[in-house]
Structures are given as C-alpha cells and as structure tokens.
CSV table of C-alpha atoms in Angstrom, one decimal:
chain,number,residue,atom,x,y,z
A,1417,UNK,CA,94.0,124.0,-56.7
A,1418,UNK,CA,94.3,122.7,-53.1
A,1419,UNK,CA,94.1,125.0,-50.6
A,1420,UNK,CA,96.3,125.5,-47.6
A,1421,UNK,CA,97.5,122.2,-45.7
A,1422,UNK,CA,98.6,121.6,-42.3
A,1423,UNK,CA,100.9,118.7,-41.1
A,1424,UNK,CA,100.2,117.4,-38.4
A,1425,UNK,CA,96.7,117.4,-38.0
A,1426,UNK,CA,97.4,117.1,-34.2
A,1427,UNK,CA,100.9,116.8,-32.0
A,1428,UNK,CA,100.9,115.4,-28.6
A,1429,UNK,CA,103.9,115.6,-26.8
A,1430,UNK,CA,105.7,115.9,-23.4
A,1431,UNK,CA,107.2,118.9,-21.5
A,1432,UNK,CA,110.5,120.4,-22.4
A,1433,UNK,CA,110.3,118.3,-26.4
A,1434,UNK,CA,111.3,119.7,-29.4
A,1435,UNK,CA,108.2,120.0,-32.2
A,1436,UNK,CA,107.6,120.7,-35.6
A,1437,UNK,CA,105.0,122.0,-37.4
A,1438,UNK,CA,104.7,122.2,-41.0
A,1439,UNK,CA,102.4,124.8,-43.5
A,1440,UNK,CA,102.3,124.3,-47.2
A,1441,UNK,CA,100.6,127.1,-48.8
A,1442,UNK,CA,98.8,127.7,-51.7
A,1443,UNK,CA,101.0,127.7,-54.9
A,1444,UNK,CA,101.8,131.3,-55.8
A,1445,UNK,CA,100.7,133.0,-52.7
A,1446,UNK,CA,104.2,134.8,-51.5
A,1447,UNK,CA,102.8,135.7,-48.1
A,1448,UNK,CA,102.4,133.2,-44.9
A,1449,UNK,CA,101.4,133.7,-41.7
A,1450,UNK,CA,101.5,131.7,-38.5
A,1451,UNK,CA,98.7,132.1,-35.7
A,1452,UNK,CA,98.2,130.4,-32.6
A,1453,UNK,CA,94.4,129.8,-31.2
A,1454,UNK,CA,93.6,129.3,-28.1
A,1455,UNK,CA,89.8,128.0,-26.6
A,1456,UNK,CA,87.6,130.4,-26.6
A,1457,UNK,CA,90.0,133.0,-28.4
A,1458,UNK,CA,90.9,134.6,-32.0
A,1459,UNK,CA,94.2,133.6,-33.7
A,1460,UNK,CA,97.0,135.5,-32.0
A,1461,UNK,CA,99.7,136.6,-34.8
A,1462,UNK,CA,103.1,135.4,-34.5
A,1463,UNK,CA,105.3,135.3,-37.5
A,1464,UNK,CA,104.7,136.9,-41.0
A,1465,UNK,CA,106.5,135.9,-44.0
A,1466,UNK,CA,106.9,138.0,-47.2
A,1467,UNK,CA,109.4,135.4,-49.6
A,1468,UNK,CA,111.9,133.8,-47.7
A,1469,UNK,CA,112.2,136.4,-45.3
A,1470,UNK,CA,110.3,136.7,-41.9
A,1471,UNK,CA,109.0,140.0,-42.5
A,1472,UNK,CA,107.4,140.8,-39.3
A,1473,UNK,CA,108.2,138.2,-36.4
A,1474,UNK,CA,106.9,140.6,-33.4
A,1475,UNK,CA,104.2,137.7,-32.5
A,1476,UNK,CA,106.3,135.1,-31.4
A,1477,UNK,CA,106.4,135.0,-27.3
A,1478,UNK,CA,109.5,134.2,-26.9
A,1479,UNK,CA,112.7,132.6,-28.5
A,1480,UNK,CA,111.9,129.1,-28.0
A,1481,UNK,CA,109.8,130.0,-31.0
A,1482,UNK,CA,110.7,130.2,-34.5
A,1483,UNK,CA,109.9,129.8,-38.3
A,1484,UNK,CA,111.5,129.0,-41.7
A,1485,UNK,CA,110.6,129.4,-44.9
A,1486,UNK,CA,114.0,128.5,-47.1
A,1487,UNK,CA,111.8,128.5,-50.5
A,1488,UNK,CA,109.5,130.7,-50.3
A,1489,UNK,CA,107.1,128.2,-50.1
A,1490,UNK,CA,107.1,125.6,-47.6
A,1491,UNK,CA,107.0,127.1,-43.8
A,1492,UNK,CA,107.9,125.2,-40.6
A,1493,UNK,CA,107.1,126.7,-37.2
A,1494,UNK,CA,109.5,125.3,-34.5
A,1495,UNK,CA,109.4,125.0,-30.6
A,1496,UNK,CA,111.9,124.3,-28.6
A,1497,UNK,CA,111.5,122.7,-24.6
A,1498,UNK,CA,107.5,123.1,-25.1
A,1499,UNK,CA,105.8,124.1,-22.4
A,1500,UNK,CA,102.0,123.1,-21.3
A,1501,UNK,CA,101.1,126.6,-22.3
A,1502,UNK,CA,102.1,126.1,-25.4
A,1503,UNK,CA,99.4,124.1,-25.9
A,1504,UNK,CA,96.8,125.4,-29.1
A,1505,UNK,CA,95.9,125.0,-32.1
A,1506,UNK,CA,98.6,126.4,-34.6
A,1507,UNK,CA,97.0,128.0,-37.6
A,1508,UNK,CA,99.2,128.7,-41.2
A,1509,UNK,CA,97.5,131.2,-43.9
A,1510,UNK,CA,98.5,132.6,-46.9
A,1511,UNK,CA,97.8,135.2,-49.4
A,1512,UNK,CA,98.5,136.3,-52.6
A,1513,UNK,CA,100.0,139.4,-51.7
A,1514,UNK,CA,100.2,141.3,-48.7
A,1515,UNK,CA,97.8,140.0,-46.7
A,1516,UNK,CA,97.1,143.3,-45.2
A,1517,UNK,CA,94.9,144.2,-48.3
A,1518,UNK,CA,93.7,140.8,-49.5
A,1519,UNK,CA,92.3,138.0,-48.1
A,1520,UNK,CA,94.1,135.1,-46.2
A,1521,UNK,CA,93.5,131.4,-46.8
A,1522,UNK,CA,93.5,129.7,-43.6
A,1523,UNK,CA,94.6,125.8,-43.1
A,1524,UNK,CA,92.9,123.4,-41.1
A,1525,UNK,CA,95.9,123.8,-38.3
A,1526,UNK,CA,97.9,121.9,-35.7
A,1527,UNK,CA,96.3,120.6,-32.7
A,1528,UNK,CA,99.6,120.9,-30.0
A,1529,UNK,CA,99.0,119.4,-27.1
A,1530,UNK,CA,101.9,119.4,-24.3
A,1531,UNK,CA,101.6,116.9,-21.9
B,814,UNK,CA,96.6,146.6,-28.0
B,815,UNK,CA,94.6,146.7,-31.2
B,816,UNK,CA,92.8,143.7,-31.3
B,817,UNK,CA,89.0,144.3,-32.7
B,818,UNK,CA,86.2,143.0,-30.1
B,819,UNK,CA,83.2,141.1,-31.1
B,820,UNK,CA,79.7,141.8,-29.5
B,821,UNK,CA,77.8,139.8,-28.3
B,822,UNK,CA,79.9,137.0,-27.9
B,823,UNK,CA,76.9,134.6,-27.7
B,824,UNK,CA,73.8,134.6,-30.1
B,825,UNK,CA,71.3,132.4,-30.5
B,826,UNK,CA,68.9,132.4,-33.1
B,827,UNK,CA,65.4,130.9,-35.5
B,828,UNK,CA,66.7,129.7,-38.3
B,829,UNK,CA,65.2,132.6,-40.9
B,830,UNK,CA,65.8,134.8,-38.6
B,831,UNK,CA,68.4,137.5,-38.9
B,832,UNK,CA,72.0,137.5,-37.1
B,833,UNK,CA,74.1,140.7,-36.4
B,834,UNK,CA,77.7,140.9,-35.0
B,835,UNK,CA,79.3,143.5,-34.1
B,836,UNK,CA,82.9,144.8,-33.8
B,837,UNK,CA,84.9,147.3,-32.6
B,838,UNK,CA,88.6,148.5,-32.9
B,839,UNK,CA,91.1,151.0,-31.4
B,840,UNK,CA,93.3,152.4,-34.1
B,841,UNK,CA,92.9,153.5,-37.8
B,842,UNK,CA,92.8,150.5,-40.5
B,843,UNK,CA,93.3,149.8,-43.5
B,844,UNK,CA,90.6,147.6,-44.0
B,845,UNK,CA,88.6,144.8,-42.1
B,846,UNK,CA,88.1,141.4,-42.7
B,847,UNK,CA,85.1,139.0,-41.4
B,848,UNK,CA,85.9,135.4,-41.2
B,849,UNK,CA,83.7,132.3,-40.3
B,850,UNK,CA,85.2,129.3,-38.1
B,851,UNK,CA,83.1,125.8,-37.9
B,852,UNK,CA,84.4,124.0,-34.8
B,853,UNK,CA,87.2,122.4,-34.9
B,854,UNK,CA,88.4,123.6,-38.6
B,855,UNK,CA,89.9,126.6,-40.3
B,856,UNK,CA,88.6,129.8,-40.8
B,857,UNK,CA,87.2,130.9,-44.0
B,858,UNK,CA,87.1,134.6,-45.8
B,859,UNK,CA,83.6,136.0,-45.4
B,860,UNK,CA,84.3,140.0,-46.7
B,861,UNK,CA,87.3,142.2,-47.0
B,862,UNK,CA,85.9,145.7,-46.4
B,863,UNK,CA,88.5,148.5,-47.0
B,864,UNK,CA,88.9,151.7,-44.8
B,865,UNK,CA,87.2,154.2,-47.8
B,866,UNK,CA,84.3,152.1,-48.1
B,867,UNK,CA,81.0,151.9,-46.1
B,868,UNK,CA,79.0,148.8,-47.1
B,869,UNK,CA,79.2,145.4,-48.9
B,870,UNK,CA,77.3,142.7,-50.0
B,871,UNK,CA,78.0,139.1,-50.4
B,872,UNK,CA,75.3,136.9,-51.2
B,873,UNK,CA,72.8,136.8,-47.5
B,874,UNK,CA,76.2,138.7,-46.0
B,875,UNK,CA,75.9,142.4,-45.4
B,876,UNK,CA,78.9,144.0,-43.8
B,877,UNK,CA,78.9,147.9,-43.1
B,878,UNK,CA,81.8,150.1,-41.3
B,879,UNK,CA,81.9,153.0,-39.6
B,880,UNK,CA,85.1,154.3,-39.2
B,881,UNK,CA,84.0,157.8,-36.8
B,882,UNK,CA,82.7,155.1,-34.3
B,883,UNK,CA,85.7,152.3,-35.3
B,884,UNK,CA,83.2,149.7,-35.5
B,885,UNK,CA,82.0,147.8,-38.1
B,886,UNK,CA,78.5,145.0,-38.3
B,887,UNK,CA,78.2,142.1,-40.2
B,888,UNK,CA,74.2,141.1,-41.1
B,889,UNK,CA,73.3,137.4,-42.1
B,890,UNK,CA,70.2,137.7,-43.4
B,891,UNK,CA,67.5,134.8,-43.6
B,892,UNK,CA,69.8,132.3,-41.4
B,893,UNK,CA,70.1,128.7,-41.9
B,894,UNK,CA,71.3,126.0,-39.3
B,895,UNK,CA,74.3,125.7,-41.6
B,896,UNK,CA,75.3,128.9,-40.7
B,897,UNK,CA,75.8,127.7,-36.9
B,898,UNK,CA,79.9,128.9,-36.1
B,899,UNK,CA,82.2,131.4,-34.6
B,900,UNK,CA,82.3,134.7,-36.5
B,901,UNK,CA,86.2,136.6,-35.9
B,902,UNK,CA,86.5,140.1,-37.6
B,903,UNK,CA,90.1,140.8,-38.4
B,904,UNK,CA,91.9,144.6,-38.7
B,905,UNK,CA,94.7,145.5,-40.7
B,906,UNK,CA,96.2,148.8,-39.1
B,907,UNK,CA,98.2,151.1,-40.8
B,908,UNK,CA,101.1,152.2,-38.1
B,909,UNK,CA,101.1,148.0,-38.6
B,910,UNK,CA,101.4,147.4,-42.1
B,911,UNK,CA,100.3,143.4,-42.6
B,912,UNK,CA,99.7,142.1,-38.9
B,913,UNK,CA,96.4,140.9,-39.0
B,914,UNK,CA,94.5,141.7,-35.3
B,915,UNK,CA,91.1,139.1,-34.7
B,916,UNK,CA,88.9,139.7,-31.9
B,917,UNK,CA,87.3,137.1,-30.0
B,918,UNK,CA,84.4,136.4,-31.7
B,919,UNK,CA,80.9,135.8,-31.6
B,920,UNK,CA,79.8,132.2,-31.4
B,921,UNK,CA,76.5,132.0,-33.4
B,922,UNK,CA,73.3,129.1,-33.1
B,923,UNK,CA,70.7,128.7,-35.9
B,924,UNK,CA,68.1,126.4,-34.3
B,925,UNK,CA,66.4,124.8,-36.6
C-alpha cells in the first residue's frame, strides 16, 4: 500500500503566519509521530500520537505549536505567528504499534521556510 | 539529554570498500534503530536491534550493540555508490517509553 505522505511538499511563508501541515499515515498504523529536522541535524521529537490522543507532546517548543489527530488517522501539525526559526523540514512517521519497539515509516516531509 | 551520537560524522570511502558507523548513548534502551536518509528525502528503516540482543544481519548490513559500553556499530559491507547518504541511529529509552532519540549522523561517500 502507499506509504506515509506529506502535504505540502514545501511551505514558504512570512513572519508571524499561521501554517499547516498535514501527515497521512499508513492505513492501520495507530501510532504517529511529528519530527522536525534541521541542516545538518537528526529529527528532533515533538509530538507522539497513540489513537486520537497525543500521547506524549513533551517535544513541542513551545505553545505556538500543536497537533491533531481527530480520527485516528489523519494528523495536522499547526504553527501559530511562525517565526524564522521555525524554519525545517517537518517529518511525520508512523508505526504499527508503539513505535518504541517497531519500526517507524518516515514521510518525505514538509520543507517550512519563514520568510 | 539522551540523544545517541554518531562517529565519525564524515566518511568517505572506495566503493567495495567497507563503511562503519558508530554510536553512542547515555541511558538504558529498549532497543536501537539505524536509519538511512538520501538528501533531501525521508528516512528509511535499516535494523531494529533490541536491548537483549548483540548482533544482526540484514543483507550487506551488520549492526552489533554493546550495551556495557552504550554504543552500538553498524558495518556496510562491500559498498556501492548507491549507498552514498546520512546514516541516524535512533534510541528508544525505557524511563521514556516511545520517544524516539536520533543522533546527528554520519554522512557517508561511496566514490565510485
């Protein structure tokens, strides 16, 4: 089946915007997770969802961040007033189960870029 | 903080040749994960290794851990230009339960 998608592929935008980012993972897979690369670095955790529920949110910087997942499928990662650091590619993965004993499939992710 | 370092964090190769990577962590895990990133795209499942276990094999992929010395190596054997990427190991910790932790990783050249 397909694997994990991302939309966008990439997100320009200006200082102090609102933005959206979407994850659908693969059918079936109950866990998500959101990530945020920058150059140069490993995906940073931010947000873990286990269902509907975000099980472990402890990654996210600060609360202009935040993440839904209403179906327990489809995941959206929000940002409110964006800020140049913000910018970095946003990574979505799932897994089957907990992902802290199988393996996470990783989309291609969100290029943000804040202008 | 528990994130896993990668060493070196530049390697450059023959292609034939063979590539190891290195990483090390801080805390107890539950298992670790090596994953493979092509610029500019997603990163793809190498090998899960879990916390009771000491080697696996995947194809040219040999990943051992040592969890006395909280380090583990991944070994691509025979390399191949295709195999030109970033390599990330990933801990799962268990005072953590399903954060995943990446290090920085190694960026790896096969010249052909």
């Amino acid at each position: 089946g397909a694997g994990v998608s991302q939309t966008p592929s990439n997100k320009v935008t200006e200082k102090g915007k609102y933005v959206e980012l979407r994850c659908d993972p693969i059918s079936g897979h109950t866990a998500l997770y959101w990530y945020r690369q920058s150059l140069g670095q490993g995906p940073e955790f931010l947000i873990y969802f286990q269902g509907t529920g975000a099980a472990d949110d402890s990654g996210l910087p600060n609360d202009r961040f935040f993440a839904v997942r209403p179906e327990g499928s489809v995941s959206t990662l929000k940002i409110q007033r964006t800020e140049r650091g913000d910018s970095a590619v946003y990574l979505c993965a799932s897994s089957f189960s907990l992902a802290g004993f199988n393996e996470q499939f990783f989309g291609p992710g969100t290029r943000l870029t804040v202008l | 903080s528990q994130q896993g370092e990668e060493d070196p964090q530049a390697l450059s190769i023959q292609e034939g040749e063979n590539a190891t990577m290195n990483c090390s962590y801080k805390t107890s895990i539950n298992n670790l994960q090596w994953y493979r990133q092509n610029s500019g795209r997603g990163l793809v499942h190498l090998i899960l290794i879990r916390s009771n276990e000491r080697e696996k094999h995947s194809g040219r992929l040999r990943v051992t851990l040592d969890t006395s010395k909280k380090s583990s190596s991944l070994l691509i054997t025979a390399s191949r230009a295709a195999d030109t990427a970033s390599y990330f190991c990933a801990t799962s910790h268990s005072n953590t339960g399903n954060q995943f932790y990446f290090g920085t990783g190694t960026s790896l050249t096969v010249i052909p």
